[in-house]
Amino acid sequence: MREHRQGAGRLGALSRYRAVIFDIGGPLDLEFAWEIAVDSAIASACSLEGIRLDQAMIEEASEAAVAAFAPDAYAHIIEALCGGDPRATERVGQRMRAMVGNLEVFQLRPEIEGLLHRLRGRGLRLGIVANQPERARERLVRAGIGELFDYQGLSALTGLRKPDPRAFQAAAEALGVSPAACIMVGDRIDNDIAPAKALGMATIQLRSGRHRRQRPRSPAETPDAVVTDVRELEAAIGALLAQ
C-alpha cells in the first residue's frame, strides 16, 4: 500500500485509466453535519426508551460497527446501544430515520470541485457509484458539481446497492470503458474498495468520517493508495495515470 502525502502537482500522462468513479459520502460530501445529526438523533431516540447516552458511548458503538465491517453501521450502533433488545432496536431505528429522513445537509469537500475540473480537462470520464436517494442529484447540482459527472449511479435510481459488484460494472459500461480502465475513490473498504478491486479497478481509499479507521483485512481489501485530503488524492490519481 502506498500512502500519498505529497502536494497535488500535475497529473501524469494518461495510461490505461480512462475514468474515475467517486462515492458521494466522504470523497464529495464531508458528511460532518450529517453524522453529527445522526448521532444526535440516535441519542434522542434512545432517550425515549429510557436509555441515557453520552458521546463516548456513541463513539464506542460507532468504532465497534466500523471494526466489525457492519453493512449498516447505524443499525449496528443502535442494536449495541439498545443492548441487543430487538423491539427497542426497531423503535429507535424508526425514530432515528424519521428525524433525519428529510435532512438536507451537503458539505462539499474543499478543493474537490477544482480536482474534478482538472480530471475532466485531462480527458477522463467521471462517474458516481453511491448508496444514495434520488434527491442526491439535486444536492450535487446545488453544490455546483452535478454537471461534471458523465454518470450518476445512485442506488435509488439503479436499484443496485454497494457492495453489489453490478453497481460498479454498470458504471463502467455507462462510461464506455472496461472496469480495468477505472479508478474508484471511496471511503469504505467493504462498500467501495473490495468490490471495485474484485472487478479489476484501481482503488483509492479516502479516509474520512465514521469509517476513517477502517483497515483492510486481506490483500483483496487493500487499496492501491490511501489518502486523507484532495491534494493527496490528486497525487494518488496522478501516480496511477503515470503507470
mmCIF file of C-alpha atoms in Angstrom:
data_model
loop_
_atom_site.group_PDB
_atom_site.id
_atom_site.type_symbol
_atom_site.label_atom_id
_atom_site.label_comp_id
_atom_site.label_asym_id
_atom_site.label_seq_id
_atom_site.Cartn_x
_atom_site.Cartn_y
_atom_site.Cartn_z
ATOM 1 C CA MET A 1 0.000 0.000 0.000
ATOM 2 C CA ARG A 2 1.297 3.461 -0.832
ATOM 3 C CA GLU A 3 0.419 6.421 1.339
ATOM 4 C CA HIS A 4 0.410 9.637 -0.712
ATOM 5 C CA ARG A 5 1.310 12.678 1.383
ATOM 6 C CA GLN A 6 2.675 14.935 -1.333
ATOM 7 C CA GLY A 7 1.318 18.059 -2.979
ATOM 8 C CA ALA A 8 -1.061 17.872 -5.894
ATOM 9 C CA GLY A 9 1.394 18.590 -8.693
ATOM 10 C CA ARG A 10 0.442 17.806 -12.266
ATOM 11 C CA LEU A 11 -1.345 14.630 -13.244
ATOM 12 C CA GLY A 12 0.781 12.133 -15.042
ATOM 13 C CA ALA A 13 0.308 11.114 -18.629
ATOM 14 C CA LEU A 14 -2.892 9.219 -19.265
ATOM 15 C CA SER A 15 -2.233 5.487 -19.379
ATOM 16 C CA ARG A 16 -4.746 2.656 -19.315
ATOM 17 C CA TYR A 17 -7.101 4.526 -16.991
ATOM 18 C CA ARG A 18 -9.922 6.348 -18.734
ATOM 19 C CA ALA A 19 -12.394 7.064 -15.927
ATOM 20 C CA VAL A 20 -12.552 7.976 -12.244
ATOM 21 C CA ILE A 21 -15.564 6.887 -10.181
ATOM 22 C CA PHE A 22 -16.463 8.520 -6.869
ATOM 23 C CA ASP A 23 -18.583 7.633 -3.887
ATOM 24 C CA ILE A 24 -20.544 10.648 -2.624
ATOM 25 C CA GLY A 25 -20.285 10.364 1.158
ATOM 26 C CA GLY A 26 -16.662 11.021 2.071
ATOM 27 C CA PRO A 27 -14.994 11.908 -1.230
ATOM 28 C CA LEU A 28 -17.541 14.548 -2.333
ATOM 29 C CA ASP A 29 -19.623 15.226 0.785
ATOM 30 C CA LEU A 30 -17.661 15.666 4.025
ATOM 31 C CA GLU A 31 -20.711 14.339 5.921
ATOM 32 C CA PHE A 32 -19.628 16.002 9.173
ATOM 33 C CA ALA A 33 -23.004 17.698 9.712
ATOM 34 C CA TRP A 34 -24.859 14.556 8.657
ATOM 35 C CA GLU A 35 -23.011 12.307 11.090
ATOM 36 C CA ILE A 36 -23.486 14.772 13.937
ATOM 37 C CA ALA A 37 -27.209 14.878 13.164
ATOM 38 C CA VAL A 38 -27.446 11.073 13.043
ATOM 39 C CA ASP A 39 -25.623 10.642 16.349
ATOM 40 C CA SER A 40 -27.884 13.246 17.952
ATOM 41 C CA ALA A 41 -30.982 11.540 16.549
ATOM 42 C CA ILE A 42 -29.839 8.161 17.874
ATOM 43 C CA ALA A 43 -29.249 9.657 21.321
ATOM 44 C CA SER A 44 -32.682 11.329 21.309
ATOM 45 C CA ALA A 45 -34.410 8.170 20.093
ATOM 46 C CA CYS A 46 -32.659 6.098 22.761
ATOM 47 C CA SER A 47 -33.682 8.551 25.479
ATOM 48 C CA LEU A 48 -37.337 7.808 24.665
ATOM 49 C CA GLU A 49 -36.547 4.185 25.550
ATOM 50 C CA GLY A 50 -35.058 5.290 28.864
ATOM 51 C CA ILE A 51 -31.522 4.711 27.564
ATOM 52 C CA ARG A 52 -29.247 7.569 28.626
ATOM 53 C CA LEU A 53 -26.165 8.053 26.495
ATOM 54 C CA ASP A 54 -23.127 10.274 26.384
ATOM 55 C CA GLN A 55 -20.937 10.985 23.377
ATOM 56 C CA ALA A 56 -18.293 8.494 24.478
ATOM 57 C CA MET A 57 -20.848 5.670 24.423
ATOM 58 C CA ILE A 58 -21.962 6.574 20.908
ATOM 59 C CA GLU A 59 -18.382 6.820 19.676
ATOM 60 C CA GLU A 60 -17.551 3.436 21.193
ATOM 61 C CA ALA A 61 -20.532 1.844 19.436
ATOM 62 C CA SER A 62 -19.550 3.564 16.189
ATOM 63 C CA GLU A 63 -15.986 2.281 16.361
ATOM 64 C CA ALA A 64 -17.269 -1.236 17.023
ATOM 65 C CA ALA A 65 -19.556 -1.065 13.978
ATOM 66 C CA VAL A 66 -16.695 0.045 11.747
ATOM 67 C CA ALA A 67 -14.339 -2.604 13.129
ATOM 68 C CA ALA A 68 -16.988 -5.272 12.520
ATOM 69 C CA PHE A 69 -17.408 -4.152 8.894
ATOM 70 C CA ALA A 70 -21.138 -3.864 9.612
ATOM 71 C CA PRO A 71 -23.046 -3.416 6.319
ATOM 72 C CA ASP A 72 -25.403 -0.983 8.069
ATOM 73 C CA ALA A 73 -23.311 0.889 10.614
ATOM 74 C CA TYR A 74 -26.283 2.785 12.036
ATOM 75 C CA ALA A 75 -28.273 -0.390 12.672
ATOM 76 C CA HIS A 76 -25.231 -1.966 14.344
ATOM 77 C CA ILE A 77 -24.744 1.109 16.546
ATOM 78 C CA ILE A 78 -28.400 1.201 17.592
ATOM 79 C CA GLU A 79 -28.504 -2.517 18.374
ATOM 80 C CA ALA A 80 -25.429 -2.202 20.583
ATOM 81 C CA LEU A 81 -26.788 0.823 22.437
ATOM 82 C CA CYS A 82 -30.104 -0.960 22.979
ATOM 83 C CA GLY A 83 -28.318 -3.950 24.471
ATOM 84 C CA GLY A 84 -29.483 -6.227 21.683
ATOM 85 C CA ASP A 85 -33.176 -5.790 22.525
ATOM 86 C CA PRO A 86 -34.868 -6.304 19.117
ATOM 87 C CA ARG A 87 -38.009 -4.289 19.899
ATOM 88 C CA ALA A 88 -36.103 -1.348 21.301
ATOM 89 C CA THR A 89 -33.673 -1.535 18.380
ATOM 90 C CA GLU A 90 -36.529 -1.374 15.880
ATOM 91 C CA ARG A 91 -38.238 1.533 17.636
ATOM 92 C CA VAL A 92 -35.031 3.539 17.948
ATOM 93 C CA GLY A 93 -34.181 2.880 14.307
ATOM 94 C CA GLN A 94 -37.592 4.068 13.167
ATOM 95 C CA ARG A 95 -37.372 7.237 15.261
ATOM 96 C CA MET A 96 -33.852 7.977 14.040
ATOM 97 C CA ARG A 97 -34.860 7.614 10.392
ATOM 98 C CA ALA A 98 -37.880 9.859 10.924
ATOM 99 C CA MET A 99 -35.676 12.546 12.462
ATOM 100 C CA VAL A 100 -33.074 12.643 9.694
ATOM 101 C CA GLY A 101 -35.025 11.333 6.712
ATOM 102 C CA ASN A 102 -35.630 14.750 5.164
ATOM 103 C CA LEU A 103 -32.477 16.402 6.446
ATOM 104 C CA GLU A 104 -30.672 18.414 3.768
ATOM 105 C CA VAL A 105 -27.021 18.763 4.696
ATOM 106 C CA PHE A 106 -24.396 18.553 1.972
ATOM 107 C CA GLN A 107 -20.893 19.797 2.729
ATOM 108 C CA LEU A 108 -18.805 19.915 -0.429
ATOM 109 C CA ARG A 109 -15.288 18.739 0.291
ATOM 110 C CA PRO A 110 -12.860 21.689 -0.001
ATOM 111 C CA GLU A 111 -10.900 21.717 -3.279
ATOM 112 C CA ILE A 112 -12.768 18.741 -4.772
ATOM 113 C CA GLU A 113 -14.517 20.851 -7.424
ATOM 114 C CA GLY A 114 -11.183 22.043 -8.772
ATOM 115 C CA LEU A 115 -9.878 18.493 -8.954
ATOM 116 C CA LEU A 116 -12.971 17.331 -10.838
ATOM 117 C CA HIS A 117 -12.451 20.076 -13.420
ATOM 118 C CA ARG A 118 -8.790 19.149 -13.806
ATOM 119 C CA LEU A 119 -9.612 15.473 -14.267
ATOM 120 C CA ARG A 120 -12.116 16.316 -16.984
ATOM 121 C CA GLY A 121 -9.514 18.565 -18.538
ATOM 122 C CA ARG A 122 -7.273 15.506 -18.838
ATOM 123 C CA GLY A 123 -9.957 13.771 -20.865
ATOM 124 C CA LEU A 124 -11.060 11.450 -18.060
ATOM 125 C CA ARG A 125 -14.700 10.466 -17.746
ATOM 126 C CA LEU A 126 -16.220 10.895 -14.289
ATOM 127 C CA GLY A 127 -18.844 8.751 -12.611
ATOM 128 C CA ILE A 128 -20.577 8.145 -9.303
ATOM 129 C CA VAL A 129 -21.487 4.895 -7.556
ATOM 130 C CA ALA A 130 -23.255 5.649 -4.284
ATOM 131 C CA ASN A 131 -25.930 4.299 -1.975
ATOM 132 C CA GLN A 132 -27.931 7.495 -2.113
ATOM 133 C CA PRO A 133 -31.534 8.661 -2.656
ATOM 134 C CA GLU A 134 -32.663 10.224 -5.911
ATOM 135 C CA ARG A 135 -32.558 13.725 -4.430
ATOM 136 C CA ALA A 136 -28.771 13.412 -4.226
ATOM 137 C CA ARG A 137 -28.768 14.609 -7.846
ATOM 138 C CA GLU A 138 -30.224 17.929 -6.737
ATOM 139 C CA ARG A 139 -27.654 18.233 -3.966
ATOM 140 C CA LEU A 140 -24.829 17.770 -6.467
ATOM 141 C CA VAL A 141 -26.350 20.408 -8.748
ATOM 142 C CA ARG A 142 -26.726 22.877 -5.882
ATOM 143 C CA ALA A 143 -23.117 22.224 -4.919
ATOM 144 C CA GLY A 144 -22.087 23.158 -8.473
ATOM 145 C CA ILE A 145 -20.642 19.782 -9.478
ATOM 146 C CA GLY A 146 -23.590 17.848 -10.857
ATOM 147 C CA GLU A 147 -22.797 18.568 -14.490
ATOM 148 C CA LEU A 148 -19.223 17.331 -14.113
ATOM 149 C CA PHE A 149 -20.274 13.684 -13.933
ATOM 150 C CA ASP A 150 -20.962 11.637 -17.032
ATOM 151 C CA TYR A 151 -22.769 9.000 -14.975
ATOM 152 C CA GLN A 152 -24.564 9.208 -11.641
ATOM 153 C CA GLY A 153 -25.151 5.694 -10.336
ATOM 154 C CA LEU A 154 -27.373 6.391 -7.342
ATOM 155 C CA SER A 155 -28.814 3.256 -5.755
ATOM 156 C CA ALA A 156 -32.310 4.764 -5.702
ATOM 157 C CA LEU A 157 -32.145 5.104 -9.496
ATOM 158 C CA THR A 158 -30.277 1.929 -10.457
ATOM 159 C CA GLY A 159 -31.677 -0.451 -7.839
ATOM 160 C CA LEU A 160 -28.111 -1.592 -7.194
ATOM 161 C CA ARG A 161 -26.615 -1.043 -3.761
ATOM 162 C CA LYS A 162 -22.939 -1.349 -2.951
ATOM 163 C CA PRO A 163 -21.152 -3.644 -2.391
ATOM 164 C CA ASP A 164 -23.035 -5.348 -5.234
ATOM 165 C CA PRO A 165 -20.385 -5.586 -7.995
ATOM 166 C CA ARG A 166 -23.089 -4.943 -10.577
ATOM 167 C CA ALA A 167 -23.225 -1.324 -9.410
ATOM 168 C CA PHE A 168 -19.582 -0.864 -10.407
ATOM 169 C CA GLN A 169 -19.948 -2.863 -13.608
ATOM 170 C CA ALA A 170 -22.917 -0.707 -14.620
ATOM 171 C CA ALA A 171 -20.845 2.422 -14.061
ATOM 172 C CA ALA A 172 -18.021 1.190 -16.273
ATOM 173 C CA GLU A 173 -20.459 0.233 -19.018
ATOM 174 C CA ALA A 174 -22.233 3.590 -18.836
ATOM 175 C CA LEU A 175 -18.887 5.380 -19.057
ATOM 176 C CA GLY A 176 -17.939 3.290 -22.077
ATOM 177 C CA VAL A 177 -14.844 1.725 -20.525
ATOM 178 C CA SER A 178 -13.792 -1.587 -19.013
ATOM 179 C CA PRO A 179 -13.555 -1.953 -15.212
ATOM 180 C CA ALA A 180 -9.768 -2.237 -15.593
ATOM 181 C CA ALA A 181 -9.744 1.279 -17.052
ATOM 182 C CA CYS A 182 -11.431 2.759 -13.945
ATOM 183 C CA ILE A 183 -10.134 4.256 -10.710
ATOM 184 C CA MET A 184 -12.574 4.006 -7.790
ATOM 185 C CA VAL A 185 -12.407 6.573 -4.979
ATOM 186 C CA GLY A 186 -14.299 5.738 -1.785
ATOM 187 C CA ASP A 187 -14.137 5.958 1.991
ATOM 188 C CA ARG A 188 -15.242 2.402 2.848
ATOM 189 C CA ILE A 189 -13.190 -0.720 2.285
ATOM 190 C CA ASP A 190 -16.229 -3.025 2.355
ATOM 191 C CA ASN A 191 -18.539 -0.953 0.147
ATOM 192 C CA ASP A 192 -16.050 0.691 -2.213
ATOM 193 C CA ILE A 193 -12.550 -0.752 -2.263
ATOM 194 C CA ALA A 194 -13.122 -4.528 -2.107
ATOM 195 C CA PRO A 195 -15.911 -4.822 -4.713
ATOM 196 C CA ALA A 196 -14.231 -2.408 -7.147
ATOM 197 C CA LYS A 197 -10.887 -4.155 -6.783
ATOM 198 C CA ALA A 198 -12.522 -7.534 -7.391
ATOM 199 C CA LEU A 199 -13.612 -6.265 -10.810
ATOM 200 C CA GLY A 200 -10.083 -5.131 -11.658
ATOM 201 C CA MET A 201 -10.472 -1.427 -10.898
ATOM 202 C CA ALA A 202 -7.680 0.579 -9.310
ATOM 203 C CA THR A 203 -8.795 1.799 -5.888
ATOM 204 C CA ILE A 204 -8.084 4.763 -3.630
ATOM 205 C CA GLN A 205 -9.346 4.921 -0.067
ATOM 206 C CA LEU A 206 -10.051 8.444 1.162
ATOM 207 C CA ARG A 207 -10.053 8.112 4.945
ATOM 208 C CA SER A 208 -12.814 10.341 6.204
ATOM 209 C CA GLY A 209 -15.679 10.454 8.658
ATOM 210 C CA ARG A 210 -17.109 7.474 10.517
ATOM 211 C CA HIS A 211 -15.153 4.883 8.510
ATOM 212 C CA ARG A 212 -11.778 6.635 8.629
ATOM 213 C CA ARG A 213 -10.338 3.898 10.889
ATOM 214 C CA GLN A 214 -11.473 1.010 8.714
ATOM 215 C CA ARG A 215 -8.472 -1.076 7.724
ATOM 216 C CA PRO A 216 -8.093 -3.911 5.177
ATOM 217 C CA ARG A 217 -8.156 -7.460 6.487
ATOM 218 C CA SER A 218 -6.613 -9.096 3.439
ATOM 219 C CA PRO A 219 -4.836 -8.249 0.162
ATOM 220 C CA ALA A 220 -8.242 -8.362 -1.566
ATOM 221 C CA GLU A 221 -9.306 -5.369 0.545
ATOM 222 C CA THR A 222 -6.071 -3.401 0.247
ATOM 223 C CA PRO A 223 -6.400 -0.226 -1.854
ATOM 224 C CA ASP A 224 -3.765 0.942 -4.307
ATOM 225 C CA ALA A 225 -3.437 4.167 -2.321
ATOM 226 C CA VAL A 226 -4.681 5.727 0.915
ATOM 227 C CA VAL A 227 -5.266 9.491 1.158
ATOM 228 C CA THR A 228 -6.784 11.951 3.598
ATOM 229 C CA ASP A 229 -7.444 15.082 1.536
ATOM 230 C CA VAL A 230 -7.835 16.349 -2.029
ATOM 231 C CA ARG A 231 -4.172 17.190 -2.541
ATOM 232 C CA GLU A 232 -3.166 13.655 -1.632
ATOM 233 C CA LEU A 233 -5.994 12.305 -3.785
ATOM 234 C CA GLU A 234 -4.779 14.220 -6.827
ATOM 235 C CA ALA A 235 -1.234 12.951 -6.262
ATOM 236 C CA ALA A 236 -2.512 9.369 -5.964
ATOM 237 C CA ILE A 237 -4.553 9.623 -9.161
ATOM 238 C CA GLY A 238 -1.549 11.156 -10.893
ATOM 239 C CA ALA A 239 0.659 8.274 -9.822
ATOM 240 C CA LEU A 240 -1.820 5.749 -11.230
ATOM 241 C CA LEU A 241 -2.160 7.639 -14.511
ATOM 242 C CA ALA A 242 1.605 7.713 -14.889
ATOM 243 C CA GLN A 243 1.945 3.935 -14.646
#
